[in-house]
Amino acid sequence: MKTTSPRLAWAITGSGHYIEECVEFLLTLDNVDLYISQAGEEVLKMYGISLSDLRDKMPVYRDKTASCPPVGLFYKGYYHTFVLAPATSNTIAKCVLGIADSLVTNLYSQAGKCRVPSIVYPCDIAPEMETTAPSGKVMVYPRKIDLEGTSKLREFAYTDVVESVDSLILTVKARLEVISLT
C-alpha cells in the first residue's frame, strides 16, 4: 500500500507528560495515523481527551493484537516518519533493549529496521523536572536508570530525541519540510 502523499505514524503511550500539548499539535497535522498503547488509551481518558474526536481527524490503531499487523506498513513504504510522543520510561527502556512486545515498541523497532526516522519525546529527560498530571503541574525526579535509557536512545540511528513540546514541534515540522522537498 504505497501512498502518494506523505504519511506520518504517531504513537502515544501511557505518559501524561504534556500529553495535551502533544495532542493539540498532532491535531494540526495532516496525513497522520495514530497508534495508541493500552496505557495510552487509559491516559487519554484521564486527561479528558476523546478517542472519538481523534478518530474524526485520523485513523486510530489500538493495541489489541499480539502480532501487531499494522507494523507491516513500514515495509511497504507507507510511512516516512515515526513519532513517539509522549513516551513512558517503560517504553524507552524496551526500545533501548530491542524489546518489541507491544504495538508501540514494535512500531519503533520496525521503523528502525526500515530506516524510517523516528522522533521520540520521552517523559524522563532531566533529574528534576515539571510535568503534567490530570490535576495540574507536578515535580518529578526521574531515576538514574530512566535517564540512562533516554541517553542511550539518543545514540540510536534514525532517532531524534527531543526534550520539550516546542522541540517536538520544530523537529516534526523540519522533517515534514524535508519530506515535502523530496
PDB file of C-alpha atoms in Angstrom:
ATOM      1  CA  MET A   1       0.000   0.000   0.000  1.00  0.00           C
ATOM      2  CA  LYS A   2       2.229   2.817  -1.274  1.00  0.00           C
ATOM      3  CA  THR A   3       0.887   6.285  -0.628  1.00  0.00           C
ATOM      4  CA  THR A   4       1.330   9.313  -2.872  1.00  0.00           C
ATOM      5  CA  SER A   5       1.069  11.823  -0.042  1.00  0.00           C
ATOM      6  CA  PRO A   6       3.461  11.746   2.898  1.00  0.00           C
ATOM      7  CA  ARG A   7       2.198   9.838   5.945  1.00  0.00           C
ATOM      8  CA  LEU A   8       3.396  10.040   9.461  1.00  0.00           C
ATOM      9  CA  ALA A   9       2.871   7.372  12.118  1.00  0.00           C
ATOM     10  CA  TRP A  10       2.406   8.811  15.627  1.00  0.00           C
ATOM     11  CA  ALA A  11       2.254   6.721  18.809  1.00  0.00           C
ATOM     12  CA  ILE A  12       1.061   7.640  22.277  1.00  0.00           C
ATOM     13  CA  THR A  13       1.987   5.586  25.345  1.00  0.00           C
ATOM     14  CA  GLY A  14       0.882   5.825  28.972  1.00  0.00           C
ATOM     15  CA  SER A  15       2.738   9.026  29.776  1.00  0.00           C
ATOM     16  CA  GLY A  16       0.793  12.155  30.644  1.00  0.00           C
ATOM     17  CA  HIS A  17       3.925  14.295  30.158  1.00  0.00           C
ATOM     18  CA  TYR A  18       2.496  17.310  28.301  1.00  0.00           C
ATOM     19  CA  ILE A  19       0.085  14.974  26.530  1.00  0.00           C
ATOM     20  CA  GLU A  20      -2.492  17.699  25.984  1.00  0.00           C
ATOM     21  CA  GLU A  21       0.064  19.853  24.160  1.00  0.00           C
ATOM     22  CA  CYS A  22       1.289  16.870  22.138  1.00  0.00           C
ATOM     23  CA  VAL A  23      -2.261  16.005  21.063  1.00  0.00           C
ATOM     24  CA  GLU A  24      -3.020  19.654  20.312  1.00  0.00           C
ATOM     25  CA  PHE A  25      -0.066  19.727  17.894  1.00  0.00           C
ATOM     26  CA  LEU A  26      -0.926  16.287  16.490  1.00  0.00           C
ATOM     27  CA  LEU A  27      -4.397  17.553  15.573  1.00  0.00           C
ATOM     28  CA  THR A  28      -2.874  20.311  13.407  1.00  0.00           C
ATOM     29  CA  LEU A  29      -1.167  17.762  11.155  1.00  0.00           C
ATOM     30  CA  ASP A  30      -2.459  16.088   8.020  1.00  0.00           C
ATOM     31  CA  ASN A  31      -1.723  12.594   6.734  1.00  0.00           C
ATOM     32  CA  VAL A  32      -1.206  11.023  10.167  1.00  0.00           C
ATOM     33  CA  ASP A  33      -2.078   7.586  11.521  1.00  0.00           C
ATOM     34  CA  LEU A  34      -2.313   7.399  15.306  1.00  0.00           C
ATOM     35  CA  TYR A  35      -1.241   4.349  17.305  1.00  0.00           C
ATOM     36  CA  ILE A  36      -2.223   4.072  20.955  1.00  0.00           C
ATOM     37  CA  SER A  37      -0.929   1.644  23.556  1.00  0.00           C
ATOM     38  CA  GLN A  38      -3.362   0.223  26.104  1.00  0.00           C
ATOM     39  CA  ALA A  39      -1.894   2.520  28.758  1.00  0.00           C
ATOM     40  CA  GLY A  40      -2.042   5.412  26.288  1.00  0.00           C
ATOM     41  CA  GLU A  41      -5.758   4.838  25.888  1.00  0.00           C
ATOM     42  CA  GLU A  42      -6.200   4.973  29.669  1.00  0.00           C
ATOM     43  CA  VAL A  43      -4.146   8.153  29.970  1.00  0.00           C
ATOM     44  CA  LEU A  44      -6.052   9.915  27.197  1.00  0.00           C
ATOM     45  CA  LYS A  45      -9.263   9.282  29.167  1.00  0.00           C
ATOM     46  CA  MET A  46      -7.660  10.550  32.396  1.00  0.00           C
ATOM     47  CA  TYR A  47      -6.812  13.828  30.636  1.00  0.00           C
ATOM     48  CA  GLY A  48     -10.263  14.127  29.076  1.00  0.00           C
ATOM     49  CA  ILE A  49      -9.060  13.573  25.511  1.00  0.00           C
ATOM     50  CA  SER A  50     -11.755  11.848  23.485  1.00  0.00           C
ATOM     51  CA  LEU A  51     -10.755   8.890  21.337  1.00  0.00           C
ATOM     52  CA  SER A  52     -13.734   9.577  19.072  1.00  0.00           C
ATOM     53  CA  ASP A  53     -12.525  13.155  18.488  1.00  0.00           C
ATOM     54  CA  LEU A  54      -9.139  11.769  17.450  1.00  0.00           C
ATOM     55  CA  ARG A  55     -10.835   9.241  15.152  1.00  0.00           C
ATOM     56  CA  ASP A  56     -12.715  12.082  13.451  1.00  0.00           C
ATOM     57  CA  LYS A  57      -9.367  13.562  12.395  1.00  0.00           C
ATOM     58  CA  MET A  58      -7.245  10.479  11.609  1.00  0.00           C
ATOM     59  CA  PRO A  59      -7.108   6.677  11.538  1.00  0.00           C
ATOM     60  CA  VAL A  60      -6.534   5.308  15.056  1.00  0.00           C
ATOM     61  CA  TYR A  61      -4.964   1.908  15.750  1.00  0.00           C
ATOM     62  CA  ARG A  62      -5.224   0.430  19.226  1.00  0.00           C
ATOM     63  CA  ASP A  63      -3.000  -2.191  20.853  1.00  0.00           C
ATOM     64  CA  LYS A  64      -5.411  -5.136  20.650  1.00  0.00           C
ATOM     65  CA  THR A  65      -3.496  -7.896  18.794  1.00  0.00           C
ATOM     66  CA  ALA A  66      -0.424  -9.946  19.620  1.00  0.00           C
ATOM     67  CA  SER A  67       1.223  -9.746  16.196  1.00  0.00           C
ATOM     68  CA  CYS A  68       0.649  -6.014  15.575  1.00  0.00           C
ATOM     69  CA  PRO A  69      -0.243  -6.288  11.850  1.00  0.00           C
ATOM     70  CA  PRO A  70      -0.068  -2.515  11.156  1.00  0.00           C
ATOM     71  CA  VAL A  71       3.717  -2.505  11.595  1.00  0.00           C
ATOM     72  CA  GLY A  72       3.973  -4.144   8.159  1.00  0.00           C
ATOM     73  CA  LEU A  73       3.096  -0.774   6.655  1.00  0.00           C
ATOM     74  CA  PHE A  74       6.703   0.328   7.267  1.00  0.00           C
ATOM     75  CA  TYR A  75       7.881  -2.390   4.874  1.00  0.00           C
ATOM     76  CA  LYS A  76       5.511  -1.106   2.204  1.00  0.00           C
ATOM     77  CA  GLY A  77       6.920   2.427   2.297  1.00  0.00           C
ATOM     78  CA  TYR A  78       3.698   3.826   3.739  1.00  0.00           C
ATOM     79  CA  TYR A  79       5.349   5.956   6.450  1.00  0.00           C
ATOM     80  CA  HIS A  80       8.139   8.494   6.110  1.00  0.00           C
ATOM     81  CA  THR A  81       8.454   9.218   9.844  1.00  0.00           C
ATOM     82  CA  PHE A  82       7.538   7.680  13.190  1.00  0.00           C
ATOM     83  CA  VAL A  83       6.786   9.968  16.154  1.00  0.00           C
ATOM     84  CA  LEU A  84       6.585   8.584  19.680  1.00  0.00           C
ATOM     85  CA  ALA A  85       5.222  11.326  21.926  1.00  0.00           C
ATOM     86  CA  PRO A  86       4.913  11.269  24.802  1.00  0.00           C
ATOM     87  CA  ALA A  87       6.811   8.106  25.693  1.00  0.00           C
ATOM     88  CA  THR A  88       6.954   6.412  29.095  1.00  0.00           C
ATOM     89  CA  SER A  89      10.221   5.340  30.680  1.00  0.00           C
ATOM     90  CA  ASN A  90       8.974   1.745  30.290  1.00  0.00           C
ATOM     91  CA  THR A  91       8.600   2.165  26.534  1.00  0.00           C
ATOM     92  CA  ILE A  92      12.006   3.858  26.290  1.00  0.00           C
ATOM     93  CA  ALA A  93      13.633   1.005  28.242  1.00  0.00           C
ATOM     94  CA  LYS A  94      12.070  -1.577  25.926  1.00  0.00           C
ATOM     95  CA  CYS A  95      13.140   0.334  22.820  1.00  0.00           C
ATOM     96  CA  VAL A  96      16.714   0.598  24.098  1.00  0.00           C
ATOM     97  CA  LEU A  97      16.824  -3.139  24.813  1.00  0.00           C
ATOM     98  CA  GLY A  98      15.259  -4.045  21.464  1.00  0.00           C
ATOM     99  CA  ILE A  99      12.110  -5.451  23.054  1.00  0.00           C
ATOM    100  CA  ALA A 100       9.225  -5.258  20.586  1.00  0.00           C
ATOM    101  CA  ASP A 101       6.399  -6.877  22.550  1.00  0.00           C
ATOM    102  CA  SER A 102       3.680  -4.268  22.100  1.00  0.00           C
ATOM    103  CA  LEU A 103       2.230  -2.229  19.277  1.00  0.00           C
ATOM    104  CA  VAL A 104       4.311   0.858  20.092  1.00  0.00           C
ATOM    105  CA  THR A 105       7.627  -0.890  20.727  1.00  0.00           C
ATOM    106  CA  ASN A 106       7.082  -2.951  17.585  1.00  0.00           C
ATOM    107  CA  LEU A 107       6.475   0.242  15.586  1.00  0.00           C
ATOM    108  CA  TYR A 108       9.742   1.738  16.839  1.00  0.00           C
ATOM    109  CA  SER A 109      11.607  -1.477  16.055  1.00  0.00           C
ATOM    110  CA  GLN A 110      10.202  -1.797  12.547  1.00  0.00           C
ATOM    111  CA  ALA A 111      10.776   1.876  11.772  1.00  0.00           C
ATOM    112  CA  GLY A 112      14.447   1.392  12.644  1.00  0.00           C
ATOM    113  CA  LYS A 113      14.717  -1.799  10.609  1.00  0.00           C
ATOM    114  CA  CYS A 114      13.255   0.047   7.622  1.00  0.00           C
ATOM    115  CA  ARG A 115      15.465   3.123   8.177  1.00  0.00           C
ATOM    116  CA  VAL A 116      12.434   5.308   8.761  1.00  0.00           C
ATOM    117  CA  PRO A 117      13.396   8.240  11.001  1.00  0.00           C
ATOM    118  CA  SER A 118      11.862   8.349  14.482  1.00  0.00           C
ATOM    119  CA  ILE A 119      11.255  11.387  16.679  1.00  0.00           C
ATOM    120  CA  VAL A 120      10.857  10.475  20.348  1.00  0.00           C
ATOM    121  CA  TYR A 121       9.693  12.676  23.235  1.00  0.00           C
ATOM    122  CA  PRO A 122      10.493  10.775  26.466  1.00  0.00           C
ATOM    123  CA  CYS A 123       8.843  11.715  29.733  1.00  0.00           C
ATOM    124  CA  ASP A 124      12.159  11.404  31.624  1.00  0.00           C
ATOM    125  CA  ILE A 125      14.663  13.949  30.338  1.00  0.00           C
ATOM    126  CA  ALA A 126      16.188  15.627  33.407  1.00  0.00           C
ATOM    127  CA  PRO A 127      16.995  14.781  37.044  1.00  0.00           C
ATOM    128  CA  GLU A 128      14.344  17.274  38.225  1.00  0.00           C
ATOM    129  CA  MET A 129      11.506  18.402  36.035  1.00  0.00           C
ATOM    130  CA  GLU A 130       7.991  19.728  35.931  1.00  0.00           C
ATOM    131  CA  THR A 131       5.402  17.565  34.225  1.00  0.00           C
ATOM    132  CA  THR A 132       1.648  17.474  33.846  1.00  0.00           C
ATOM    133  CA  ALA A 133      -0.753  15.358  35.863  1.00  0.00           C
ATOM    134  CA  PRO A 134      -4.527  15.331  35.375  1.00  0.00           C
ATOM    135  CA  SER A 135      -4.759  17.720  38.342  1.00  0.00           C
ATOM    136  CA  GLY A 136      -2.089  20.133  37.053  1.00  0.00           C
ATOM    137  CA  LYS A 137       1.685  20.590  37.102  1.00  0.00           C
ATOM    138  CA  VAL A 138       3.820  18.447  39.418  1.00  0.00           C
ATOM    139  CA  MET A 139       7.517  17.962  40.065  1.00  0.00           C
ATOM    140  CA  VAL A 140       9.075  14.577  39.280  1.00  0.00           C
ATOM    141  CA  TYR A 141      12.548  13.208  39.865  1.00  0.00           C
ATOM    142  CA  PRO A 142      13.343  10.530  37.258  1.00  0.00           C
ATOM    143  CA  ARG A 143      15.519   7.674  38.399  1.00  0.00           C
ATOM    144  CA  LYS A 144      19.065   7.291  37.142  1.00  0.00           C
ATOM    145  CA  ILE A 145      18.077   4.210  35.118  1.00  0.00           C
ATOM    146  CA  ASP A 146      15.279   6.154  33.365  1.00  0.00           C
ATOM    147  CA  LEU A 147      17.664   8.959  32.428  1.00  0.00           C
ATOM    148  CA  GLU A 148      20.197   6.401  31.192  1.00  0.00           C
ATOM    149  CA  GLY A 149      17.534   4.903  28.918  1.00  0.00           C
ATOM    150  CA  THR A 150      16.825   8.313  27.397  1.00  0.00           C
ATOM    151  CA  SER A 151      20.554   8.910  26.967  1.00  0.00           C
ATOM    152  CA  LYS A 152      21.086   5.544  25.265  1.00  0.00           C
ATOM    153  CA  LEU A 153      18.177   6.155  22.902  1.00  0.00           C
ATOM    154  CA  ARG A 154      19.936   9.314  21.648  1.00  0.00           C
ATOM    155  CA  GLU A 155      22.670   7.045  20.236  1.00  0.00           C
ATOM    156  CA  PHE A 156      20.290   5.037  18.009  1.00  0.00           C
ATOM    157  CA  ALA A 157      20.480   5.541  14.268  1.00  0.00           C
ATOM    158  CA  TYR A 158      17.466   7.216  12.677  1.00  0.00           C
ATOM    159  CA  THR A 159      16.280   8.506  16.073  1.00  0.00           C
ATOM    160  CA  ASP A 160      15.951  12.114  17.232  1.00  0.00           C
ATOM    161  CA  VAL A 161      15.190  12.521  20.928  1.00  0.00           C
ATOM    162  CA  VAL A 162      13.510  15.818  21.797  1.00  0.00           C
ATOM    163  CA  GLU A 163      13.245  17.381  25.249  1.00  0.00           C
ATOM    164  CA  SER A 164      10.210  19.660  25.046  1.00  0.00           C
ATOM    165  CA  VAL A 165       6.957  20.140  23.204  1.00  0.00           C
ATOM    166  CA  ASP A 166       8.490  23.130  21.392  1.00  0.00           C
ATOM    167  CA  SER A 167      11.406  20.970  20.265  1.00  0.00           C
ATOM    168  CA  LEU A 168       8.969  18.237  19.224  1.00  0.00           C
ATOM    169  CA  ILE A 169       7.012  20.703  17.097  1.00  0.00           C
ATOM    170  CA  LEU A 170      10.138  22.158  15.474  1.00  0.00           C
ATOM    171  CA  THR A 171      11.615  18.716  14.762  1.00  0.00           C
ATOM    172  CA  VAL A 172       8.395  17.320  13.267  1.00  0.00           C
ATOM    173  CA  LYS A 173       7.897  20.461  11.137  1.00  0.00           C
ATOM    174  CA  ALA A 174      11.503  20.291   9.919  1.00  0.00           C
ATOM    175  CA  ARG A 175      11.028  16.637   8.996  1.00  0.00           C
ATOM    176  CA  LEU A 176       7.806  17.422   7.130  1.00  0.00           C
ATOM    177  CA  GLU A 177       9.612  20.186   5.264  1.00  0.00           C
ATOM    178  CA  VAL A 178      12.331  17.751   4.168  1.00  0.00           C
ATOM    179  CA  ILE A 179       9.673  15.286   3.032  1.00  0.00           C
ATOM    180  CA  SER A 180       7.821  17.961   1.053  1.00  0.00           C
ATOM    181  CA  LEU A 181      11.034  18.807  -0.847  1.00  0.00           C
ATOM    182  CA  THR A 182      11.661  15.204  -1.932  1.00  0.00           C
TER     183      THR A 182
END
